[in-house]
Coordinates of C-alpha atoms and ligand atoms in Angstrom, one line a residue:
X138 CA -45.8 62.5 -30.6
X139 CA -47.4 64.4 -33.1
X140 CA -48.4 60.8 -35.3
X141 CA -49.4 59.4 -31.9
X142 CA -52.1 62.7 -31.6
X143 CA -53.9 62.2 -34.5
X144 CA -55.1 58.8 -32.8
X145 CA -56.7 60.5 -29.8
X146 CA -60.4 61.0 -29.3
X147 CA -60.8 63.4 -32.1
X148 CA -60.6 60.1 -34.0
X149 CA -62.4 58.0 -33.3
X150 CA -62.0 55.3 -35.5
X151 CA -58.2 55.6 -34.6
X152 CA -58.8 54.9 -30.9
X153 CA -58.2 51.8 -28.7
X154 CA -61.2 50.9 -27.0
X155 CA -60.1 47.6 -25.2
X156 CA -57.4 48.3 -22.5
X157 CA -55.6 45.3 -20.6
X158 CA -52.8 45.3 -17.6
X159 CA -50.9 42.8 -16.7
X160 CA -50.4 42.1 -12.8
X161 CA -47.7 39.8 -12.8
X162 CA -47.4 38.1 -9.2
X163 CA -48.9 35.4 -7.6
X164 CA -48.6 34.2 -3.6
X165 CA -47.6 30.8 -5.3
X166 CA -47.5 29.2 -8.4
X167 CA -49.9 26.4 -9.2
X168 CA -48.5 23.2 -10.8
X169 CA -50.8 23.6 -14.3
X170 CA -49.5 27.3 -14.8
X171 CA -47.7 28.9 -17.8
X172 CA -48.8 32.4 -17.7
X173 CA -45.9 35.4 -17.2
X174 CA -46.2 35.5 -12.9
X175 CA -44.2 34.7 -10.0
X176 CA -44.4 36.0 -6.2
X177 CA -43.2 39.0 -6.0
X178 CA -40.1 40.2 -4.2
X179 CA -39.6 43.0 -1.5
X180 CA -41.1 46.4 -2.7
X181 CA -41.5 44.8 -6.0
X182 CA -45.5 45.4 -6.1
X183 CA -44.8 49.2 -5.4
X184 CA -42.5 49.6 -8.0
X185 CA -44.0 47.8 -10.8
X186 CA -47.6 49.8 -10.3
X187 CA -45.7 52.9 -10.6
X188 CA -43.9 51.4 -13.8
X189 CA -47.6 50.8 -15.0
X190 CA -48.5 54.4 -14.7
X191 CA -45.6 55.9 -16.3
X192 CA -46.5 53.1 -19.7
X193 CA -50.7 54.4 -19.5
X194 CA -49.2 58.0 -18.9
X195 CA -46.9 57.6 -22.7
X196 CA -49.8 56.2 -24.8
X197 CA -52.9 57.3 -22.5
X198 CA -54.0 60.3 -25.3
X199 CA -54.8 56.9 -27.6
X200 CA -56.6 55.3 -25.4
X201 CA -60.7 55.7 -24.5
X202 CA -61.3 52.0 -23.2
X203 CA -65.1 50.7 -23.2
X204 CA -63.8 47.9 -21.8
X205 CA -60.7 47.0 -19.2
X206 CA -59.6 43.8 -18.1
X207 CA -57.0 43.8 -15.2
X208 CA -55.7 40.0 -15.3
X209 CA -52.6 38.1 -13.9
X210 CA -51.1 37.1 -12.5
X211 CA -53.4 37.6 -8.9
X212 CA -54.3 41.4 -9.2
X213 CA -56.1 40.8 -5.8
X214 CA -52.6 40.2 -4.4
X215 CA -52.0 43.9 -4.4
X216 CA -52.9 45.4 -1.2
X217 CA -55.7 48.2 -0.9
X218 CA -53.2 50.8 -0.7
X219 CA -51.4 49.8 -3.9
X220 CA -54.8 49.5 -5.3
X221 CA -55.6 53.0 -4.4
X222 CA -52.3 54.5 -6.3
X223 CA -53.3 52.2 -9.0
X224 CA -56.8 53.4 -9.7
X225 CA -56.5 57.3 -9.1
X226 CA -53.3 57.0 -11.7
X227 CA -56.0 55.5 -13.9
X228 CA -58.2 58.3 -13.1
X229 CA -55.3 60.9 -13.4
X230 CA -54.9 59.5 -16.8
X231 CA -58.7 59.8 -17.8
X232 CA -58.5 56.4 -18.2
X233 CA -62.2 54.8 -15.9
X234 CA -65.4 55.1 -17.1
X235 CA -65.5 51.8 -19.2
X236 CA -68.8 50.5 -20.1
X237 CA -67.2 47.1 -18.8
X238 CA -64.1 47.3 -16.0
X239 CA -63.2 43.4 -15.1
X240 CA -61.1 42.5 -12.1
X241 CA -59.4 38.9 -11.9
X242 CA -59.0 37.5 -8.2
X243 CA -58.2 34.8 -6.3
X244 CA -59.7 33.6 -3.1
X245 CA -58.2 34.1 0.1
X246 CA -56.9 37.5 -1.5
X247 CA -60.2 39.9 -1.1
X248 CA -61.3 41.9 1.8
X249 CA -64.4 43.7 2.4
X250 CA -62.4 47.3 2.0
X251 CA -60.7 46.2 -1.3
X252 CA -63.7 44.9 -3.2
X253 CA -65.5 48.6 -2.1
X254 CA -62.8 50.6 -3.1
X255 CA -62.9 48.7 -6.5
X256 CA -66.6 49.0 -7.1
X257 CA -66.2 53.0 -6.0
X258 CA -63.6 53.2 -9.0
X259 CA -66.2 51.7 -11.3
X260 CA -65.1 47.9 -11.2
X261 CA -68.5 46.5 -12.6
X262 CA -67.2 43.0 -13.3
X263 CA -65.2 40.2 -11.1
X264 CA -63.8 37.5 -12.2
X265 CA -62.7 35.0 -9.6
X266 CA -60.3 31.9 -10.3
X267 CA -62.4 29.2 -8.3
X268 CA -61.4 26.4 -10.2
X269 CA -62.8 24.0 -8.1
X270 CA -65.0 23.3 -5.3
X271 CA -63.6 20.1 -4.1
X272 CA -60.6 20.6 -1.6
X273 CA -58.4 17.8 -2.7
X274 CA -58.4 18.9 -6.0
X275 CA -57.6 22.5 -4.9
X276 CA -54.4 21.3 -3.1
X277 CA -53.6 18.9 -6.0
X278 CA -53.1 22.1 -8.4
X279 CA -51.5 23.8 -5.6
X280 CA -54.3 26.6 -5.2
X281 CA -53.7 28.3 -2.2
X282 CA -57.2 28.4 -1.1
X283 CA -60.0 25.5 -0.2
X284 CA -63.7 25.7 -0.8
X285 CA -64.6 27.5 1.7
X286 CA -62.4 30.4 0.8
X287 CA -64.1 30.3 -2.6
X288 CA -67.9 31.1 -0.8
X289 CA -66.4 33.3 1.9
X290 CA -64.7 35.5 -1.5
X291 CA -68.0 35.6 -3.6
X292 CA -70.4 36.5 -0.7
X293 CA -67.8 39.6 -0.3
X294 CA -68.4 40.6 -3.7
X295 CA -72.2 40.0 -3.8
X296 CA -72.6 42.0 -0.2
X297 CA -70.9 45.1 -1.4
X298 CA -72.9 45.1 -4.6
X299 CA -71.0 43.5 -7.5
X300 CA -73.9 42.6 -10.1
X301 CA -71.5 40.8 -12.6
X302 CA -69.3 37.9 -11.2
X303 CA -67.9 35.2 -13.1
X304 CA -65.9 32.2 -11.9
X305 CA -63.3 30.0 -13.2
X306 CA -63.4 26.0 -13.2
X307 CA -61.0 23.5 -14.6
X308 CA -61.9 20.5 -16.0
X309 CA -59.8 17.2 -16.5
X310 CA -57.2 17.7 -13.4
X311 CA -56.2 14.2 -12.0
X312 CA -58.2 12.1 -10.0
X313 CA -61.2 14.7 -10.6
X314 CA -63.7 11.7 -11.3
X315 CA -67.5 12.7 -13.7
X316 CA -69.0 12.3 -10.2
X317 CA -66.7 15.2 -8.3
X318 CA -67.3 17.2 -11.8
X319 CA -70.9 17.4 -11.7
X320 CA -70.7 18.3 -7.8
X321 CA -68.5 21.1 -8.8
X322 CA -70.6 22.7 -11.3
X323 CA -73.9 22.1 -9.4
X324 CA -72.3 24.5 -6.7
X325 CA -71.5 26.9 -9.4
X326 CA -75.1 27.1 -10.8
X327 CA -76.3 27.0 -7.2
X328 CA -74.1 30.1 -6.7
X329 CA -76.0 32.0 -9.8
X330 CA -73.5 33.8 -10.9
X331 CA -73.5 36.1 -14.4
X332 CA -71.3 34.2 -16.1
X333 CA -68.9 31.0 -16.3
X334 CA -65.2 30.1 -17.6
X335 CA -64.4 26.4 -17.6
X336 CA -61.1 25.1 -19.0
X337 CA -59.9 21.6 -19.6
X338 CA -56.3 21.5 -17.9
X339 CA -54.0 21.4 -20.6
X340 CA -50.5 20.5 -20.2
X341 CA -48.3 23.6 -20.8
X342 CA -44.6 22.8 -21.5
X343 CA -42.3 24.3 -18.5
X344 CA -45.7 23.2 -15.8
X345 CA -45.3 20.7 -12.8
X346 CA -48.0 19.1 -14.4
X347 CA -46.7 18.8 -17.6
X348 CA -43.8 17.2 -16.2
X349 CA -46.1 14.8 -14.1
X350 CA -47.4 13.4 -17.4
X351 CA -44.2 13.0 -19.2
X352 CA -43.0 11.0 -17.0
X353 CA -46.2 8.8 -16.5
X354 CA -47.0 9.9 -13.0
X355 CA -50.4 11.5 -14.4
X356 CA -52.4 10.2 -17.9
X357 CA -55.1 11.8 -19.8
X358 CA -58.3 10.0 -20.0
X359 CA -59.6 12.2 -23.4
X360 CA -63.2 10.0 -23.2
X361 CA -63.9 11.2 -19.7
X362 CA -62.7 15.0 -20.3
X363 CA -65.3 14.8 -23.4
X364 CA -67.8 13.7 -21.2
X365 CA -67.0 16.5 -18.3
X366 CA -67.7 18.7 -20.9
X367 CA -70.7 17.6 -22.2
X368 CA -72.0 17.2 -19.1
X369 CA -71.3 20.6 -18.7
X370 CA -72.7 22.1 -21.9
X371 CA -76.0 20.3 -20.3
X372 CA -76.4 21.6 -17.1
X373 CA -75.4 25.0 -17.5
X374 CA -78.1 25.8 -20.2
X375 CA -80.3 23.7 -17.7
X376 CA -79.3 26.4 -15.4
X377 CA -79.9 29.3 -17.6
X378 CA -76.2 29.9 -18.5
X379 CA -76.1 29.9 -22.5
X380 CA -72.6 28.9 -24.3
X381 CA -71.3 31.9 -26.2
X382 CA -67.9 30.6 -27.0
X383 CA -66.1 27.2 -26.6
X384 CA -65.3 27.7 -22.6
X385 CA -67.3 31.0 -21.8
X386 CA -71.3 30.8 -20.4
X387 CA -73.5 33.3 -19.9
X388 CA -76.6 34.6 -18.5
X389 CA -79.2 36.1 -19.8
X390 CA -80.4 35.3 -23.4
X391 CA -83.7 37.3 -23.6
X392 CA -81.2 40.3 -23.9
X393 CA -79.2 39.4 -27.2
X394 CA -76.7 41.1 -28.9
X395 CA -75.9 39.2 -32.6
X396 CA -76.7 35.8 -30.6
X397 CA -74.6 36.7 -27.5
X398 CA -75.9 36.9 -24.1
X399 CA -76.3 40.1 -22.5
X400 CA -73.6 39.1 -19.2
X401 CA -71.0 37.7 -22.0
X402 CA -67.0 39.4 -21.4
X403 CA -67.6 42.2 -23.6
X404 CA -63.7 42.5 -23.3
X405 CA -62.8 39.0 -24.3
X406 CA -65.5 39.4 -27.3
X407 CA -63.6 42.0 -28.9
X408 CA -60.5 40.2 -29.1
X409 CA -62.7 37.4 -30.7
X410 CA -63.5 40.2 -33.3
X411 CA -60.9 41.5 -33.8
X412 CA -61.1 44.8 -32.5
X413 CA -58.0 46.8 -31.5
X414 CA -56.6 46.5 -27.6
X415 CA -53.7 47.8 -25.7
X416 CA -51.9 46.1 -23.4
X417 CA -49.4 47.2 -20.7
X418 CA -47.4 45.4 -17.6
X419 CA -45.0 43.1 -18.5
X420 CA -45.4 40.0 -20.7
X421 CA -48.8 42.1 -22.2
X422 CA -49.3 42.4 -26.3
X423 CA -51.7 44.3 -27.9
X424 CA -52.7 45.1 -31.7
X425 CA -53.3 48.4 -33.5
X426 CA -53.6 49.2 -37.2
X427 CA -52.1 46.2 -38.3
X428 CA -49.2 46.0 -35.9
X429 CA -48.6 43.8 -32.8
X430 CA -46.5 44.4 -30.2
X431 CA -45.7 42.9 -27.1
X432 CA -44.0 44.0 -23.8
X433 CA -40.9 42.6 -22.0
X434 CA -41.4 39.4 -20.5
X435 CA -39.5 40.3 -17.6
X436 CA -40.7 42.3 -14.8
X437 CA -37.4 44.0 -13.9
X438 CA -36.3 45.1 -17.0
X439 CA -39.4 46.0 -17.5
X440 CA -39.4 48.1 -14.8
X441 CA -35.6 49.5 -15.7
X442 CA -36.7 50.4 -19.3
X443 CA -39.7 52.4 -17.8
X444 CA -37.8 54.5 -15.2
X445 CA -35.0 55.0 -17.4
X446 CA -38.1 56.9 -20.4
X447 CA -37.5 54.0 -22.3
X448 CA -40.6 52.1 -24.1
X449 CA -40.7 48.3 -22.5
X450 CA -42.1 47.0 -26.5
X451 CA -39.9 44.5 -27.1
X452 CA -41.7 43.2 -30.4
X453 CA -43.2 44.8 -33.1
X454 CA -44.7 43.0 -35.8
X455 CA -46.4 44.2 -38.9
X456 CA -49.0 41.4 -39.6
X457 CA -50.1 41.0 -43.4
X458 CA -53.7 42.0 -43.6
X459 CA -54.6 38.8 -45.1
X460 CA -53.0 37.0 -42.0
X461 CA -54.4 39.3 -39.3
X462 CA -57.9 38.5 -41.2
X463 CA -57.2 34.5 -40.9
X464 CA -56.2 34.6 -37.1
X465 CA -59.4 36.6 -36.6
X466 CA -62.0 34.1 -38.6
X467 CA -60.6 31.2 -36.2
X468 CA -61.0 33.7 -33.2
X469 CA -64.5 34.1 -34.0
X470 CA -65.3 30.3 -35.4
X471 CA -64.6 29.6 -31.4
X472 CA -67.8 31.6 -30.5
X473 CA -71.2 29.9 -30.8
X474 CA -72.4 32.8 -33.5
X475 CA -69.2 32.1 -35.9
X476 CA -69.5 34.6 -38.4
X477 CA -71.8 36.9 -40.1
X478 CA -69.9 37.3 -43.7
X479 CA -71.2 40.6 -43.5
X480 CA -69.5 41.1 -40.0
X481 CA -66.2 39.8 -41.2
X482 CA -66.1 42.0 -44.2
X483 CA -66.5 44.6 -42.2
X484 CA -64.2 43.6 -39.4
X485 CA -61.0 42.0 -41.7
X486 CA -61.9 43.6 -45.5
X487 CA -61.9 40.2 -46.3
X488 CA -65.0 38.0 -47.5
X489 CA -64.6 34.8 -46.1
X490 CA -66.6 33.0 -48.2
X491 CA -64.0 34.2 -50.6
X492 CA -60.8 33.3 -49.7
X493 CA -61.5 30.2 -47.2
X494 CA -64.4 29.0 -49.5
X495 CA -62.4 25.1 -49.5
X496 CA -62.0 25.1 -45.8
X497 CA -65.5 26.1 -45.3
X498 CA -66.8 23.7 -47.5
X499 CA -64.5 21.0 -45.7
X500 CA -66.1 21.6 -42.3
X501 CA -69.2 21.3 -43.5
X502 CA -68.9 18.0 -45.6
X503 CA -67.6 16.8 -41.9
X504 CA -70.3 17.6 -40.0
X505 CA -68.2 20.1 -38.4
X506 CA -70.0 23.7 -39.7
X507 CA -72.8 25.0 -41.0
X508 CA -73.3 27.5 -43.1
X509 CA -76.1 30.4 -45.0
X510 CA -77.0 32.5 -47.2
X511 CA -75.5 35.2 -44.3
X512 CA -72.8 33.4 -41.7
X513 CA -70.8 30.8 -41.2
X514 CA -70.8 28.4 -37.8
X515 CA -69.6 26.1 -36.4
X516 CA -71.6 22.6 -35.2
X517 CA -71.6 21.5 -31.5
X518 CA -69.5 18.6 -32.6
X519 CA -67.7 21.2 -34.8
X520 CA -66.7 23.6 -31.4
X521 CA -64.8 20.7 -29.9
X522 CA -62.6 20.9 -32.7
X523 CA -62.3 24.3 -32.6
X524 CA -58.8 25.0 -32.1
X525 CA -57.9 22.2 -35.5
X526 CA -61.1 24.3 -37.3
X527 CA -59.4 27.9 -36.7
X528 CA -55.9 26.4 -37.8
X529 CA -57.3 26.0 -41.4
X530 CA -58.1 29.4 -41.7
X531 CA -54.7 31.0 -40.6
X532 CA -52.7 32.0 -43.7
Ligands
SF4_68 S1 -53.1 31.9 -9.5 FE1 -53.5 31.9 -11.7 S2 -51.8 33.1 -12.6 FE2 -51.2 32.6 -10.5 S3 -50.0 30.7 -10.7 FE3 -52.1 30.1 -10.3 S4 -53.1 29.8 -12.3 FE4 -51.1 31.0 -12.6

């Protein structure tokens, strides 16, 4: 306890500014998806939010978060009652007053009351899994909502005064033609929201849809995914929505902070730079001083450890600071910026120009990266190799 005070507010340095929970239920689980959720049983809801609380209560004197990130999962599935115990437990901790507080949601889960009593506990961002806007395609992934869901669920956020929405949209899902992509994305733009996830469907091992492809009932065509998402790099900077990192847009350029758009995830950047997080539910990791953990992937024992005093870390690993600083060069190579070597001296105590000097020099000579007297990018072609890019740099 004593070790665990020194980290509090009267050191700053020592503090963990990024805070994520894990909500891990869903009404229904859609055929693409590998995160840690399933629907909940009886009572199960209650329970685990209380679990939650007693997790924040142990490390809460560690935390000050700028930025929280509630993500699932379907937070939205909790009812406005379950909300409320959720949020004054946060307040009881000390825990609100982020600079950014983000709120994942499906459709079809939001009511007028909820989406108040969230922006009245200082919820100033919403991020709402649309994925599409064409109805077939909604049932194909087994969504549980249709289009018209999707509107009905923004216009509930905009009329109560949310000022920062993004939505999600998946690219690449079978029988989703270039034709129903670009209808799609023209009703996003048309919706002007802040800012705009898009994800090529990827098969995930243990997915319906990953069995559907091994056993040829559903085939990649990689030529018409490349041209979904160049068609969307187009239009969304058409539409004043600026690429910030490989799948994130955002508005709002005339604003700039070191090249990234005012309305970018502030909360998803910092894990892009490295910066320390916490996270708690089940399933959630975060990283500290050179140490990662990560919770119990299980929501009952998660909830047994936690009643019984018990911490619910079931992993703790000490990451070599050479290591940490290679995962976080490819973190930040995904973002448009890539890095200032001045940044990532800063941020790792490594120069990168230094110790990756061949595998910068490789990405350039392919076209893939450019690089200054000051930092390190990579090309347009370069970003749609970004995940085989980052890979060179992890050590
Ligand atoms: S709603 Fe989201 S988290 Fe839940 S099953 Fe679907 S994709 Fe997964």
């Amino acid at each position: 306890m004593q070790a665990e005070n020194k980290f509090s507010a009267e050191n700053p340095i020592k503090t963990v500014r990024s805070l994520y929970i894990h909500i891990p239920f869903c009404a229904k689980k859609c055929i693409y998806c590998a995160f840690f959720s399933a629907p909940p049983s009886e009572n199960q809801i209650e329970q685990y939010c209380q679990c939650l609380l007693i997790e924040l209560e142990m490390v809460a004197e560690t935390l000050k978060p700028q930025t929280i990130f509630i993500g699932g999962g379907t937070p939205s599935l909790l009812n406005t009652e379950q909300w409320k115990k959720l949020l004054k437990g946060l307040e009881r901790l000390n825990l609100l007053g982020a600079e950014e507080f983000t709120i994942e949601c499906n459709p079809a889960t939001v009511s007028d009351y909820k989406a108040r009593l969230w922006l009245d506990y200082g919820v100033n961002r919403i991020s709402i899994g649309v994925q599409s806007f064409d109805d077939d395609i909604l049932k194909l992934l087994g969504r549980i909502h249709n289009k018209q869901t999707a509107l009905n669920t923004y216009e509930t956020f905009r009329k109560t005064g949310f000022e920062n929405i993004n939505i999600d949209l998946i690219f690449g899902a079978p029988g989703q033609t270039l034709d129903l992509w670009q209808k799609t994305i023209q009703e996003a733009f048309s919706l002007q929201t802040e800012h705009l996830s898009c994800y090529e469907l990827t098969p995930e091992e243990d997915t319906e849809y990953f069995k559907s492809l091994n056993s040829g009932n559903n085939t990649v065509d990689e030529e018409l995914v490349s041209a979904m998402y160049d068609e969307l790099v187009e239009k969304a900077y058409e539409n004043g929505l600026f690429r910030y990192e490989v799948s994130n847009f955002a508005r709002d350029k005339s604003n700039v902070d070191n090249g990234i758009p005012s309305f970018a995830c502030k909360h998803n950047v910092n894990y892009w730079r490295g910066k320390w997080y916490y996270g708690a539910g089940a399933s959630a990791s975060g990283f500290k001083d050179g140490i990662r953990t990560r919770n119990v992937s299980n929501t009952e024992l998660y909830c047994q450890l936690l009643k019984s005093g018990k911490s619910p870390v079931e992993e703790i690993d000490k990451i070599p600071p050479l290591s940490r600083a290679g995962e976080i060069a490819a973190f930040g190579l995904r973002m448009d910026v890539g890095w200032g070597y001045a940044e990532f001296l800063n941020a790792t105590g490594f120069d990168l120009r230094t110790h990756w000097q061949k595998e910068m020099v490789r990405l350039i000579g392919l076209g893939y990266a450019v690089g200054d007297e000051k930092s390190f990018r990579l090309t347009p072609i370069g970003l749609r190799f970004a995940d085989w890019a980052g890979e060179l740099f992890i050590r």
